[in-house]
Structure formats: C-alpha cells, structure tokens
XYZ file of C-alpha atoms in Angstrom:
760
model
C -5.224 -4.781 35.545
C -3.282 -6.567 38.189
C 0.120 -6.021 36.369
C -0.763 -2.160 36.068
C -1.617 -1.965 39.969
C 1.647 -3.496 40.699
C 3.601 -1.176 38.256
C 1.867 1.933 39.750
C 2.836 0.747 43.284
C 6.334 0.272 42.176
C 6.129 3.574 40.384
C 7.543 1.906 37.299
C 6.432 4.062 34.240
C 8.129 1.789 31.668
C 5.994 -1.246 33.007
C 2.950 0.869 33.086
C 3.360 1.869 29.499
C 4.028 -1.801 28.436
C 0.766 -2.919 30.338
C -1.233 0.026 28.953
C -0.653 -1.161 25.524
C -1.346 -4.809 26.614
C -4.565 -3.566 28.164
C -5.615 -1.921 24.903
C -5.286 -4.920 22.884
C -6.997 -7.151 25.418
C -9.952 -4.777 25.603
C -10.513 -5.339 22.004
C -10.166 -9.083 21.950
C -11.870 -9.957 25.461
C -14.736 -7.516 25.004
C -15.520 -9.281 21.773
C -15.704 -12.390 23.618
C -18.083 -11.027 26.327
C -20.439 -9.854 23.813
C -20.969 -13.289 22.509
C -22.710 -14.246 25.891
C -26.581 -14.627 25.318
C -28.808 -12.967 27.666
C -28.753 -9.067 28.214
C -28.720 -9.243 31.941
C -25.705 -11.650 32.005
C -23.845 -9.797 29.338
C -24.366 -6.345 30.963
C -23.122 -7.891 34.255
C -19.833 -9.208 32.756
C -19.316 -5.974 31.063
C -19.633 -3.982 34.106
C -17.500 -6.260 36.009
C -14.648 -6.591 33.485
C -14.822 -4.146 30.601
C -15.859 -0.959 32.380
C -13.001 -0.883 35.047
C -10.450 -1.823 32.426
C -11.791 0.772 29.927
C -11.634 3.450 32.825
C -8.168 2.672 33.718
C -6.964 2.871 29.914
C -8.633 6.221 29.707
C -7.138 7.552 32.977
C -3.617 6.419 31.696
C -4.013 7.504 27.916
C -2.714 10.944 28.445
C -0.011 10.232 31.203
C 1.374 7.169 29.120
C 1.494 9.742 26.037
C 3.417 12.351 28.124
C 5.783 9.373 29.319
C 6.489 8.376 25.768
C 7.154 11.794 24.765
C 9.515 12.401 27.708
C 11.447 9.332 26.697
C 11.756 10.373 23.035
C 12.911 13.798 24.242
C 15.410 12.316 26.539
C 16.743 9.980 23.676
C 17.080 12.929 21.362
C 19.144 14.915 23.991
C 21.472 11.865 24.341
C 21.968 12.226 20.589
C 22.660 15.856 20.734
C 19.460 16.897 19.127
C 18.314 19.459 21.628
C 16.346 21.487 19.314
C 14.335 18.348 18.329
C 13.846 17.406 21.798
C 12.491 20.854 22.952
C 10.000 20.541 20.185
C 8.979 17.294 21.398
C 8.528 18.659 24.974
C 6.618 21.617 23.862
C 3.826 19.161 22.641
C 3.396 18.113 26.271
C 2.177 21.623 27.227
C -1.341 21.126 25.831
C -1.676 18.019 27.610
C -1.092 19.241 31.131
C -4.843 20.017 31.524
C -5.880 16.454 30.615
C -3.907 14.520 33.220
C -5.837 13.050 36.150
C -5.376 14.508 39.717
C -2.546 13.161 42.041
C -5.145 11.561 44.126
C -6.445 9.662 41.356
C -2.919 8.585 40.054
C -0.221 9.227 42.728
C 2.630 7.908 40.718
C 1.952 10.860 38.366
C 4.207 12.992 40.601
C 7.398 11.261 39.506
C 6.410 11.608 35.871
C 5.823 15.375 36.179
C 9.000 15.931 37.961
C 10.864 14.106 35.163
C 9.234 16.293 32.723
C 10.680 19.323 34.531
C 14.026 17.735 34.566
C 14.208 16.733 30.916
C 12.796 20.141 29.772
C 15.476 21.828 31.772
C 18.207 19.795 29.931
C 16.484 21.017 26.753
C 16.608 24.625 27.721
C 12.721 25.177 27.991
C 10.315 25.535 30.698
C 7.516 23.125 31.082
C 5.560 23.360 34.352
C 2.827 20.794 34.315
C -0.329 21.388 36.635
C -0.338 18.098 38.703
C -3.383 18.901 40.687
C -6.055 19.696 38.207
C -8.566 16.923 37.957
C -9.497 15.956 34.308
C -12.097 13.827 32.510
C -10.663 11.330 30.140
C -10.553 12.434 26.448
C -13.950 11.983 24.757
C -14.539 9.939 21.633
C -15.708 11.066 18.381
C -14.470 14.651 18.735
C -17.065 15.381 21.318
C -15.073 17.725 23.562
C -16.992 21.080 23.930
C -15.551 24.120 22.322
C -16.597 24.095 18.622
C -17.940 27.227 17.128
C -20.320 28.039 14.318
C -20.079 27.900 10.738
C -18.871 31.530 10.651
C -16.984 31.198 13.954
C -19.047 33.497 16.073
C -21.977 31.327 17.406
C -21.787 28.335 19.455
C -25.340 27.290 18.509
C -24.805 27.054 14.782
C -23.224 24.011 13.031
C -20.024 24.152 11.060
C -19.600 23.066 7.526
C -16.361 21.802 6.037
C -15.621 21.002 2.411
C -12.879 18.796 1.105
C -11.353 17.971 -2.105
C -9.363 14.953 -2.541
C -7.210 12.957 -4.893
C -4.992 9.791 -4.435
C -2.669 7.597 -6.376
C -1.980 9.902 -9.221
C 1.067 7.954 -10.154
C 2.569 10.685 -12.377
C -0.380 10.830 -14.852
C 0.635 14.275 -15.475
C -1.216 14.437 -18.784
C -4.414 14.740 -16.859
C -3.376 17.587 -14.577
C -4.819 20.345 -16.718
C -8.433 18.858 -16.496
C -7.944 18.261 -12.760
C -6.983 21.859 -12.248
C -10.223 23.015 -14.033
C -12.204 20.746 -11.672
C -10.425 22.029 -8.628
C -11.045 25.795 -9.686
C -14.659 24.907 -10.406
C -15.192 23.707 -6.917
C -13.250 26.508 -5.363
C -15.497 29.062 -7.109
C -18.491 27.669 -5.116
C -16.629 26.770 -1.948
C -13.578 29.046 -1.688
C -12.681 27.586 1.744
C -12.617 24.087 0.616
C -9.470 22.151 1.521
C -7.412 20.146 -1.112
C -5.962 16.844 0.269
C -3.537 14.404 -1.507
C -3.444 11.049 -0.133
C -0.040 9.946 -1.596
C 1.399 7.869 -4.413
C 2.310 10.871 -6.666
C 5.505 8.951 -7.488
C 6.094 6.182 -10.067
C 4.183 4.977 -13.043
C 4.964 7.030 -16.266
C 7.625 8.552 -18.097
C 6.746 11.842 -16.355
C 8.226 10.419 -13.109
C 11.059 8.689 -14.791
C 12.287 11.960 -16.548
C 11.236 14.502 -13.856
C 11.166 12.469 -10.663
C 8.082 14.137 -9.169
C 8.719 17.751 -10.072
C 6.320 17.847 -13.007
C 3.405 16.704 -10.856
C 4.509 19.076 -8.123
C 4.169 22.137 -10.236
C 0.594 21.247 -10.733
C -0.085 20.519 -7.086
C 1.487 23.873 -6.183
C -0.543 25.561 -8.885
C -3.854 23.932 -7.321
C -2.720 25.000 -3.832
C -2.783 21.635 -2.077
C -3.328 21.972 1.574
C -1.609 19.006 2.834
C -0.301 15.460 1.385
C 0.555 12.230 3.136
C 3.117 9.745 1.746
C 2.222 6.772 -0.310
C 4.302 3.553 -0.564
C 5.695 4.600 -3.909
C 7.007 7.851 -2.583
C 9.777 5.434 -1.189
C 10.507 3.535 -4.335
C 13.900 5.027 -4.857
C 15.380 4.261 -1.569
C 17.635 1.639 -2.820
C 19.081 3.834 -5.799
C 22.666 5.363 -5.446
C 20.905 8.708 -4.615
C 18.677 7.138 -2.013
C 15.633 9.283 -1.306
C 17.041 12.535 -2.839
C 14.171 12.879 -5.156
C 11.729 12.680 -2.414
C 13.551 15.317 -0.364
C 13.780 17.607 -3.370
C 9.941 17.016 -3.777
C 9.221 17.942 -0.174
C 11.482 20.976 -0.299
C 9.939 22.295 -3.378
C 6.371 21.888 -2.224
C 4.230 24.869 -1.328
C 2.278 22.901 1.200
C 3.143 20.844 4.292
C 3.241 16.928 4.734
C 1.541 15.026 7.316
C 2.846 11.588 8.485
C 2.330 10.213 12.018
C 3.645 6.613 11.732
C 6.866 7.265 9.628
C 10.119 7.792 11.234
C 12.553 9.699 8.964
C 15.131 10.188 11.703
C 17.686 7.653 10.588
C 17.828 8.914 6.989
C 20.153 11.992 7.184
C 18.652 13.440 3.844
C 15.614 14.305 5.779
C 17.435 16.142 8.597
C 15.558 19.488 9.503
C 12.500 18.372 7.321
C 10.461 16.545 9.922
C 8.802 17.579 13.100
C 7.650 15.170 15.827
C 4.672 17.383 16.821
C 1.362 18.849 15.506
C 1.662 22.498 14.289
C -0.878 25.016 13.990
C 1.514 27.085 11.792
C 3.032 24.449 9.523
C 5.630 25.663 7.065
C 5.511 24.617 3.475
C 8.002 21.923 2.496
C 8.128 20.439 5.931
C 6.764 17.181 7.406
C 4.573 16.981 10.674
C 2.794 14.357 12.357
C -0.345 16.569 12.128
C -1.275 20.037 11.425
C -4.108 22.375 12.328
C -5.941 24.222 9.761
C -8.145 27.165 10.555
C -11.294 27.123 8.258
C -14.007 29.768 8.754
C -12.741 30.420 12.171
C -12.767 26.782 13.215
C -9.865 24.448 13.891
C -9.548 21.352 11.764
C -6.929 18.656 12.681
C -5.264 16.682 9.826
C -2.681 13.799 10.403
C -1.270 11.236 7.915
C -0.671 7.503 7.874
C 1.331 5.456 5.351
C 0.864 1.530 4.991
C 3.407 -0.569 6.810
C 3.415 -2.631 3.857
C 5.819 -0.084 2.384
C 8.616 -1.930 4.192
C 7.870 -4.955 1.942
C 6.606 -3.267 -1.316
C 8.906 -0.485 -1.839
C 12.421 0.564 -0.867
C 12.230 2.798 2.213
C 15.876 2.110 3.349
C 16.529 3.520 6.861
C 12.971 4.929 7.036
C 10.577 2.826 9.412
C 6.870 2.458 10.157
C 4.912 2.274 13.320
C 1.644 0.780 14.471
C -1.105 2.845 12.631
C -3.719 2.265 15.308
C -1.658 3.369 18.039
C -0.236 6.419 16.177
C -3.717 7.548 15.292
C -4.960 7.364 18.912
C -2.083 9.608 19.944
C -2.956 11.971 17.403
C -6.464 12.224 18.338
C -5.296 12.621 21.953
C -3.047 15.418 20.969
C -5.531 17.181 18.791
C -8.116 17.076 21.472
C -5.600 18.409 24.061
C -5.195 21.417 21.801
C -9.165 21.761 21.897
C -9.502 20.449 18.161
C -12.746 18.216 17.866
C -12.914 18.027 14.032
C -10.196 15.564 13.034
C -9.296 14.360 9.337
C -7.079 11.200 8.929
C -5.337 11.503 5.417
C -4.261 7.862 4.859
C -2.439 5.659 2.392
C -3.400 2.308 3.922
C -6.199 1.114 1.660
C -9.848 0.993 1.865
C -10.561 -2.767 2.847
C -7.591 -4.508 1.699
C -5.182 -6.665 3.976
C -6.883 -5.991 7.401
C -4.201 -7.790 9.153
C -1.834 -5.078 8.149
C -3.993 -1.889 7.918
C -6.926 -0.389 6.196
C -9.451 2.413 6.685
C -12.353 0.285 7.875
C -10.069 -0.989 10.730
C -8.816 2.484 11.405
C -12.349 3.994 11.678
C -13.624 1.093 13.967
C -10.678 0.849 16.260
C -9.991 4.619 16.880
C -12.356 6.867 18.340
C -12.502 10.520 17.469
C -11.623 10.442 13.832
C -14.398 12.256 11.819
C -13.237 11.816 8.227
C -10.773 9.489 6.527
C -9.489 10.501 3.193
C -7.768 7.537 1.767
C -5.552 6.064 -0.947
C -3.391 2.854 -1.692
C -6.178 0.425 -2.695
C -7.319 2.539 -5.756
C -10.964 2.290 -4.746
C -13.661 4.082 -6.392
C -16.041 5.297 -3.621
C -18.829 6.887 -5.590
C -20.427 7.624 -2.389
C -18.738 7.948 1.091
C -18.678 4.923 3.241
C -20.050 5.632 6.833
C -18.643 3.654 9.941
C -20.663 4.075 13.013
C -19.883 0.971 15.062
C -16.596 0.166 16.773
C -14.572 -3.045 16.496
C -16.954 -4.876 18.983
C -20.011 -3.787 17.293
C -20.919 -0.972 19.849
C -22.256 2.282 18.431
C -19.927 5.226 17.991
C -19.922 8.687 16.327
C -19.836 8.514 12.715
C -16.521 8.344 10.689
C -16.881 9.388 6.854
C -14.420 7.549 4.471
C -13.740 8.562 1.035
C -11.364 7.573 -1.908
C -11.185 8.717 -5.439
C -9.725 5.899 -7.529
C -6.760 6.743 -9.146
C -4.527 8.531 -11.945
C -6.446 11.857 -11.590
C -9.513 10.233 -13.163
C -11.743 11.802 -10.388
C -11.674 14.774 -7.978
C -13.408 13.681 -4.839
C -15.598 16.084 -3.002
C -16.999 15.899 0.380
C -19.010 18.311 2.573
C -19.242 17.622 6.297
C -21.422 19.290 8.789
C -20.523 19.199 12.469
C -22.524 20.145 15.547
C -20.899 22.402 18.149
C -19.334 19.494 19.884
C -17.570 18.364 16.789
C -20.019 15.496 15.863
C -20.724 14.698 12.287
C -24.330 15.275 11.657
C -24.519 15.501 7.891
C -22.420 14.624 5.038
C -22.483 14.549 1.268
C -19.712 13.226 -1.084
C -19.222 12.488 -4.850
C -16.687 11.953 -7.448
C -16.254 14.527 -10.258
C -15.029 12.846 -13.537
C -12.191 14.932 -14.880
C -12.314 13.580 -18.305
C -15.537 15.630 -18.752
C -13.723 18.906 -18.005
C -11.891 21.177 -20.461
C -8.298 21.758 -19.913
C -7.306 24.730 -17.787
C -5.422 27.105 -20.092
C -2.632 27.936 -17.624
C -2.234 24.340 -16.770
C -2.250 23.206 -20.346
C 0.622 25.655 -21.126
C 2.636 24.503 -18.170
C 2.470 20.860 -19.327
C 4.174 21.574 -22.490
C 7.552 22.126 -21.147
C 7.323 18.525 -19.806
C 5.175 16.684 -22.328
C 7.514 17.687 -25.211
C 10.270 15.776 -23.680
C 8.148 12.778 -22.594
C 6.730 12.430 -26.114
C 10.206 12.669 -27.545
C 11.128 9.730 -25.454
C 7.959 7.815 -25.842
C 8.174 7.919 -29.625
C 11.776 6.714 -29.958
C 11.679 3.278 -31.506
C 14.035 0.639 -30.388
C 13.992 -1.269 -33.752
C 11.848 -4.258 -32.667
C 8.322 -5.087 -33.988
C 5.856 -7.327 -32.392
C 3.308 -9.428 -34.242
C 1.397 -10.112 -31.047
C 1.195 -7.851 -28.098
C 3.170 -8.958 -24.937
C 0.446 -9.127 -22.328
C 0.446 -8.262 -18.697
C -2.917 -9.869 -17.592
C -4.600 -9.388 -14.360
C -7.405 -11.776 -12.872
C -9.581 -8.839 -11.376
C -10.458 -11.177 -8.494
C -11.494 -14.193 -10.623
C -9.213 -17.150 -9.748
C -9.827 -18.812 -13.176
C -8.519 -15.874 -15.148
C -4.541 -15.639 -15.811
C -2.583 -12.962 -14.221
C 1.105 -11.759 -14.274
C 0.886 -12.016 -10.531
C 0.354 -15.916 -10.521
C 1.159 -17.274 -13.942
C 4.042 -17.503 -16.335
C 3.842 -14.892 -19.187
C 5.882 -14.384 -22.225
C 6.846 -10.902 -21.132
C 7.907 -12.164 -17.743
C 10.116 -14.721 -19.552
C 11.680 -12.086 -21.736
C 12.610 -9.666 -18.668
C 14.248 -12.652 -16.801
C 16.038 -13.784 -19.909
C 17.429 -10.296 -20.187
C 18.318 -10.224 -16.524
C 20.141 -13.738 -16.667
C 21.896 -12.754 -19.985
C 23.141 -9.371 -18.506
C 24.120 -10.762 -15.072
C 26.179 -13.642 -16.658
C 28.428 -10.896 -18.376
C 29.423 -9.911 -14.686
C 29.353 -13.452 -13.102
C 29.321 -16.583 -15.190
C 28.130 -18.638 -12.043
C 24.721 -17.072 -12.177
C 22.293 -20.013 -12.890
C 18.685 -18.295 -12.715
C 17.093 -14.909 -12.632
C 13.819 -13.856 -11.077
C 11.400 -10.875 -11.549
C 8.336 -10.089 -9.326
C 5.218 -9.972 -11.134
C 3.967 -6.917 -9.336
C 6.840 -5.092 -10.978
C 5.642 -5.856 -14.351
C 3.249 -3.033 -14.887
C 2.179 -2.526 -18.568
C 1.510 -4.766 -21.717
C 3.484 -3.836 -24.825
C 1.084 -3.613 -27.762
C 1.731 -5.160 -31.144
C 3.584 -2.998 -33.616
C 6.952 -1.162 -33.411
C 8.181 -1.064 -29.835
C 9.208 2.504 -28.355
C 11.387 3.271 -25.541
C 8.312 4.731 -23.590
C 6.513 1.360 -23.792
C 9.654 -0.498 -22.418
C 9.917 2.025 -19.510
C 6.205 1.683 -18.715
C 6.575 -2.074 -18.294
C 9.263 -1.635 -15.612
C 8.725 2.034 -14.268
C 10.258 1.781 -10.736
C 13.855 2.600 -11.600
C 15.144 -0.857 -10.219
C 18.789 -2.177 -10.637
C 20.000 -5.720 -11.428
C 21.504 -7.547 -8.489
C 23.152 -10.894 -7.836
C 22.617 -12.999 -4.729
C 23.966 -16.154 -3.233
C 21.420 -18.593 -1.913
C 21.343 -22.329 -0.939
C 18.972 -24.588 -2.545
C 16.827 -24.655 0.731
C 16.514 -21.031 0.646
C 15.520 -21.143 -3.111
C 12.737 -23.546 -2.141
C 11.947 -21.273 0.872
C 11.528 -18.347 -1.758
C 9.373 -20.245 -4.159
C 6.947 -21.163 -1.382
C 6.428 -17.485 -0.813
C 5.966 -16.988 -4.456
C 3.004 -19.476 -4.631
C 1.622 -18.660 -1.205
C -1.519 -16.775 -2.529
C -2.574 -19.209 -5.170
C -5.138 -19.188 -6.723
C -5.177 -15.580 -5.746
C -2.696 -13.055 -6.932
C 0.725 -12.130 -5.432
C 2.866 -9.282 -6.393
C 5.849 -11.313 -5.167
C 5.153 -14.203 -7.783
C 8.515 -14.934 -9.375
C 8.999 -15.179 -12.992
C 12.020 -17.423 -14.001
C 14.787 -17.692 -16.487
C 17.428 -20.396 -16.502
C 15.326 -22.921 -14.638
C 11.953 -24.703 -14.304
C 9.836 -24.921 -11.181
C 6.892 -27.246 -10.646
C 4.411 -26.855 -7.768
C 1.234 -28.290 -6.546
C -1.430 -25.643 -5.811
C -3.634 -28.143 -4.113
C -1.134 -28.605 -1.274
C -1.157 -26.442 1.810
C 0.799 -22.924 1.656
C 4.424 -23.644 2.573
C 4.272 -27.185 1.130
C 3.661 -26.352 -2.624
C 7.155 -26.758 -4.252
C 7.561 -30.106 -5.999
C 10.833 -29.523 -7.882
C 13.283 -26.813 -8.817
C 15.664 -27.417 -11.878
C 18.220 -25.236 -13.539
C 19.710 -25.433 -17.043
C 23.215 -27.095 -16.481
C 24.768 -27.242 -19.881
C 22.336 -28.886 -22.127
C 20.306 -30.560 -19.269
C 18.214 -29.543 -16.367
C 19.608 -30.405 -12.930
C 17.797 -30.652 -9.520
C 18.579 -27.921 -6.910
C 20.137 -29.512 -3.848
C 19.285 -28.094 -0.516
C 22.764 -27.748 0.868
C 24.487 -26.362 -2.233
C 24.973 -22.639 -2.747
C 23.799 -20.952 -6.080
C 24.155 -17.608 -7.514
C 20.977 -15.996 -8.906
C 19.885 -12.673 -10.377
C 16.964 -10.431 -9.554
C 16.063 -6.658 -9.174
C 17.367 -4.947 -6.202
C 13.888 -4.462 -4.664
C 13.359 -8.205 -4.577
C 16.920 -8.990 -3.380
C 16.488 -6.590 -0.344
C 13.519 -8.570 0.864
C 10.650 -6.879 -1.007
C 7.197 -8.458 -1.241
C 7.998 -10.194 2.193
C 10.789 -12.157 1.026
C 12.436 -12.513 4.418
C 14.913 -15.143 3.048
C 16.233 -12.722 0.597
C 16.386 -9.894 3.268
C 18.533 -12.110 5.458
C 20.897 -12.718 2.412
C 21.255 -9.063 1.939
C 21.944 -8.491 5.603
C 24.585 -11.265 5.585
C 26.240 -9.503 2.484
C 25.425 -11.902 -0.158
C 23.767 -9.544 -2.418
C 25.793 -7.373 -5.048
C 23.961 -4.530 -6.619
C 25.297 -4.265 -10.316
C 23.593 -0.950 -10.784
C 22.208 -1.829 -14.114
C 18.990 -0.228 -15.025
C 16.106 -2.922 -15.382
C 14.261 -1.296 -18.323
C 17.458 -0.769 -20.204
C 18.348 -4.448 -19.726
C 14.820 -5.238 -21.148
C 15.216 -2.968 -24.181
C 18.735 -4.361 -24.931
C 17.518 -7.965 -24.678
C 14.541 -7.301 -27.017
C 16.858 -5.810 -29.635
C 19.294 -8.923 -29.275
C 16.561 -11.157 -30.322
C 15.972 -12.319 -34.079
C 12.295 -13.237 -33.212
C 9.972 -12.657 -30.227
C 8.659 -15.687 -28.750
C 4.847 -16.142 -28.999
C 4.217 -18.812 -26.467
C 5.302 -19.588 -22.916
C 7.671 -22.473 -22.307
C 6.382 -24.137 -19.208
C 8.933 -22.799 -16.821
C 6.540 -22.599 -14.061
C 4.185 -25.511 -14.045
C 1.196 -26.503 -11.623
C 1.076 -30.219 -11.263
C -2.141 -30.219 -9.412
C -5.008 -32.344 -10.674
C -6.830 -29.787 -12.838
C -6.535 -26.189 -13.616
C -9.751 -24.316 -14.229
C -9.450 -21.862 -17.210
C -12.067 -19.402 -18.209
C -13.454 -20.103 -21.706
C -12.644 -16.723 -23.201
C -9.125 -16.988 -21.915
C -8.548 -20.713 -23.307
C -7.724 -20.192 -26.949
C -4.743 -19.084 -28.700
C -4.260 -17.753 -32.145
C -2.548 -19.283 -35.201
C 0.490 -17.198 -34.817
C 0.499 -17.546 -30.828
C -0.995 -20.990 -29.885
C -1.380 -21.560 -26.149
C 0.224 -24.659 -24.380
C -1.119 -25.916 -21.120
C 1.216 -28.217 -19.218
C -1.278 -29.956 -16.801
C -4.901 -31.112 -16.846
C -7.371 -28.284 -17.904
C -11.058 -27.823 -17.241
C -13.118 -25.394 -19.244
C -16.898 -24.410 -19.056
C -18.045 -23.568 -22.607
C -21.469 -22.310 -21.694
C -20.752 -18.843 -23.241
C -18.414 -19.696 -26.117
C -18.881 -21.593 -29.490
C -15.357 -22.318 -30.662
C -11.975 -23.433 -29.240
C -8.871 -23.125 -31.114
C -5.134 -23.166 -31.439
C -4.343 -25.103 -27.920
C -2.169 -27.931 -27.028
C -3.001 -29.470 -23.530
C -0.293 -31.791 -22.209
C -2.541 -33.386 -19.733
C -6.326 -34.185 -19.687
C -8.994 -31.715 -21.062
C -12.501 -31.629 -19.459
C -15.343 -29.609 -20.918
C -18.395 -28.706 -18.901
C -21.566 -26.379 -19.155
C -24.543 -26.048 -21.379
C -23.429 -24.088 -24.691
C -25.963 -21.989 -26.420
C -25.048 -23.535 -29.812
C -22.750 -26.097 -31.296
C -19.196 -26.099 -30.101
C -16.592 -26.496 -32.703
C -12.674 -26.933 -32.597
C -9.925 -25.952 -34.691
C -6.159 -26.982 -34.211
C -6.763 -28.459 -30.598
C -4.361 -31.128 -29.438
C -4.949 -33.079 -26.283
C -2.021 -35.428 -25.043
C -4.186 -36.875 -22.338
C -7.890 -37.763 -22.062
C -10.798 -35.894 -23.419
C -13.784 -35.779 -21.001
C -17.248 -34.511 -22.287
C -19.356 -36.120 -19.679
C -20.140 -32.917 -17.952
C -21.098 -30.978 -21.232
C -24.700 -30.825 -22.218
C -25.142 -29.770 -25.861
C -23.924 -30.104 -29.368
C -20.424 -30.673 -30.242
C -18.422 -30.932 -33.407
C -15.366 -33.146 -32.980
C -13.548 -32.296 -36.267
C -10.433 -30.182 -35.538
C -9.282 -31.901 -32.351
C -6.877 -34.679 -31.904
C -6.885 -36.905 -28.758
C -3.903 -39.142 -27.613
C -5.816 -40.796 -24.866
C -9.361 -41.832 -24.400
C -12.521 -39.564 -25.209
C -15.318 -39.757 -22.720
C -18.933 -38.703 -24.145
C-alpha cells in the first residue's frame, strides 16, 4: 500500500501497475493468514485494519490499470506499424470510461487519460474519456444491475440460459453422427441453447492424421457450434515444417468464432489478421477473440476462453505464448461488466482439478469473482452433475460459479440450464450428461462421414506384414501407484519405439549412443494378431519427427532426474530408453534418484561421464523441451538439436518389419534399485509365452489371487495378505530370498525355485 501511495505521488503508472499486481497476490495470501486468528472480534478488527483498505485500493485501481495496460499495448502496436490493431485495442477502452474513479479520488488519473487521447490520436481514432464521473468499483459475481427478463422485456423476471458442451473429442470422428443427433434433440426442446467446445479437437486418431481437423470441422459446422476455445493439442503441429498451418486452415474454415484470452498469437505470422485483442459483440466466423458477447432471448451473455499454460511444455506452440489465466480472467470480467454484461461464461481448457499450481477450473472459480459458468476441458473429467463453487480462495462466501465438463471423445453431450436473477446472479441450475452411444446416427451426418471413413478404413486395414503373438501393452495405473504404467515403467512397446529411433538415427549420425521416447507420447496398445498401419499410427499419433541432440553426461543425468521426478506417480515425460541402461532409487528425494547411466559401447556397457558430450536421439517435441525438459530446451536454443524430419510412426513401422521376432519381455533397461517394489497381484504374473522379469526386490499382496506364475525375480520376493484359498505357483524363480512371514493362509510350494532362504 505504501509503495502504491508513493507511485501515485510520483505519477508513475508503470510502478502503479507493478504494485497493483503485487497487492492482488498479497491480498490472497495475507488474508488467508488473517483468517487463521481465533476470536471473531480480533479477526474482524484485523480484517478491517488491513484487508478492507487494501481491497478498496485494488478495486479503485482495477479499471485504471486495465486502461493503462491497453494504452501500453496499443502504443507498442503503433511502434510496430500495426495501426489497425492498435485502434481496436484503444476502442476497447471506450466502455471502461464510465468505470473510472473521479479525479478527486485518484488525481493521477488525469495523466493517464491525457495519454489515452495522445495515443488514440496517433492511431487515428477519437477516444474522449470522461475524467469526472465518479464510479463504484466493479461488482463481483456479475451483480451489476441491467439484466432483463427471460424474454428480454421485464426487469422483474429471471433469465434462463441453456448450454450444450463437449470437450476433448480428439478426432473421434466416427462418433459424430450420434453426437449430431443428441444436439438436434436438445435444440428441438431448447432452440436458443448455445453449443460450446472446450478444445482438443486435434490429435488422437487417423481422422486427424489424414485430414488435419477438417473432418471434425465439417461436423462442428453442421452442429452450428457457437464458440470454441483452444486445447493444448491444437498446438501439436507447431514444430512441423508447415508450423501451425493446419490450425490456421481449421480456424479459417470454421463457421463460428474462437475465444482465447490468455494466448498470444501475434508472433506467429500465420495468424496475422485472425486474432483480435478485444471483446466483440459482432464476432465474425473464423476469427479469434479474447471474448464474445452472444445475445440470447434479448439478453447479453459474455463468453471468454482460456488455455492451459502447460501447453508450452506438453505441445509444440512455437512462437505462441500463454499468459496468467487468473489475471486474464479478471480483465475479461471487468471488460464484460464495463459493457453491461452480467452473465459470464468461461470456456476453458485448463483441467477441472489437476495441477493447481499451474491452472484449473476450481482455482479459477475461487480466485476470480464474476464468472457464472465454467465449461471445461483438458482433464477428461466426467462430471455427471455440475460442481458448484460458492466460496472464494480464503473461504468467504461468493456468488455461485457452476462448473461442467463432459468427459471425452464425444461419449457425452453435456447440457446445463442456468437461471439468473435480474442482477445476473445464478439462482438455479440443472445439468446432466447425455450418453451419445444410446442415440441413433443422424442420417445427414452418417452420409457425410462416409467420404472420410472410407479413406481411414483403407489405411487402418493395411497390414504391415508383422504378426504379434502377445499384445504390446500401453498400461496406465489409474492413480494406483502399485500398478504398472507406460508413464513410469519400462515397457516392451517403449523399447521397440526407441530401438527403431536409435537404428534410424544411426543411419544419419553414427555417433548417436542412445534414444529416448516420452511415455506420454505412447498412446495405444497394439493388440495380438496382424499389425495394421492404423494401429501403428494410433500408438504415435502426434506427427512427431526424429531429432538428434548433443548433451553432456551431466545434462543426461539432469534429464533422467526429471524423468523420475513423479514416482511412484505417473509422468508423461518418463523416458523410455534404447542403447543404454539407467538405474535409479525411487526411495531418494526428487532430484537425487539417478544411480547410474550406462550406454552400450561395442560389446560392453560404459558409464556416462559428466564432462563428456554425447549424441542422443529423441522426438522433436522432447528435444525442444516438451514435458518441462528445460535441459533439452537449452540445448535446442544453443543450436545442439538437429531435426531429421523423419516421421515417428513410420520409423516404428519400419523397425517392426525389420525384426525376425517381436520381444515378449522387458530387458531391464530402466531399473529401480530401491528396497522393494510393490506389485499388484493381478499384474504380477506373466504367461508361458511372455514371462515377466523383475530386476529388484518385489512385494505382492495375494489376498485376492490363487496362483502366481511365469515370473523371475532377480531380488527378494515377499508375499503378504490373507488369501481366500490355497496359493499355488508355476514356473516362479526367485534369485534372492523368499519371505512368507507376512502371509496368513495355505500355500503350495511346488512350482517355485528359490536361490536364497525361505522364511515361513
């Protein structure tokens, strides 16, 4: 507060902006501390002394600081010769002029308003702010007066808004005809219902690989989508030779607008002329806006979009950047309220409850006043009923925010009915998910699908000439740390992918010693039987290319610390390995887990040396720092990465074809040397064709299983639990000790060999 007072005295708007943001952060953290004081009288006194003055100052500065930031943005655009874009930014200031404090309350406002006029003149427009109109600070929860009725002609009646929503479709285009039916049925009952898409239309199936979003877009246009925000996968192709051309083509062909308040497209020339840095009441199809205003039954509804900042790490956005979602959401609410809009929808792709340190819908709802509805995506969350947030970040009561999300892959059409009072406050709501599998296919959509499905089917059914006896699994642990996962354990498929990468990279650079593949990029299991092209593409659907990279031994160790950081939980950046072996200790603290890294040097394994430089291969996404690999990002910036431009799925196909036999067990390339690994009983056993090998000590609870078979344990084996019947063994080999002291029940020791001691 003292720093703000000094900046006001100095008439230093740059410092005021800086301290305003600092104050906003402190209000959240310090108020939470004040609420820990016991005794209502003492707590109220402290809140009155410290929180209330700070909150009043923040609210007084909210609109002026917004204007200041817009003026700076416009001035920068003018300096870059972008006069038309600067004018659009300045025009968005006009609705804010009636929200500024009086000059007597904030004398330094005069300098800011003078600057508005000067910059506006340079942009060739006239903006004449009213510096004398006193104003109340923006209200929270959309509570400004001015809402009309359900029919738009009676201030005493409530307004009812209906929304349909989908998210994370991921090019599951086959399901579109049934989704179209569900949409048409809802519109029959509620013709004014909005249809919103929360992102991640791109990537995931052959429909995307072949048609780059255009197939899905035809159905979106058919369904008359009202608005879409961008998911992280919309930015998957940024590192390809064509950059984001597919996304730009998708936007241009859309018959609806896009909303995106925290994404900056300005540095990517492909998006020139497509994005607008203001809210529009008359949005054009195929354009991007921070937010739009839709008129529904005579009422104004504001819609703005947010995309997860994780995109910078988990996709390939290139020059596109992402800003703070909380600050941008607050700006959007202020801008809508300045336009007289008191019913506000956030269309987000930030996840429902994941990664709160980065962004999610629950944090958004509690930290930003004025958002009435959040239509979410990214976390693939199935919210059968809407979630209601009615407390802010410090536990104080706030107007309701209703949160919805509709799982994934067009499996559901979400519906939400919200009733607002005349002040724009949510008073009633009802939401549900409609299962699309229960619907018949829409005839028009089914006919439209044929022109795409025939091509996809042709590709899917093309056999590569390799037959699997056993499936190549891509397991996930579903939140159970004892279960295996492609995002934390070595897998046969991960080994095959990296083997193919290493073999291909060596054709271009014989110095390549190892290859890595991020587990999050391995998407599907290949089932037993004859392998098709379609199955291979589904394993690696993101269109990545092969790259080589020069790293020191110390940097390699740093990278594997990142790979192991989330254990025993999953990590999309978990690295599968070819050409080397990595040992780690999961019992150690994060950042101290790597025990050793060796690489195959001729016919022996040699330890990596910290100060020596090595050449490795990986996909371009990982090489550029994806999945938070800052050590790789630095190498990329330093010019130590070479993108060979070779398709990842084609490399895998070629490698599978080259093999006489497909491996049926892992090889111990990535080994945890910690004391004991807990394995779920149902995941422990192998098969006679594909026995399992465990490189370390293993513990298994056999309460719900009667037989263990086809396993080699190269450490100690411990069995625990109370089995329902006798436990038997077949083809079990334990190279360490066998501990049965924690098991209570009958056991048949035939079928197991133990090198060490057996404890009963």
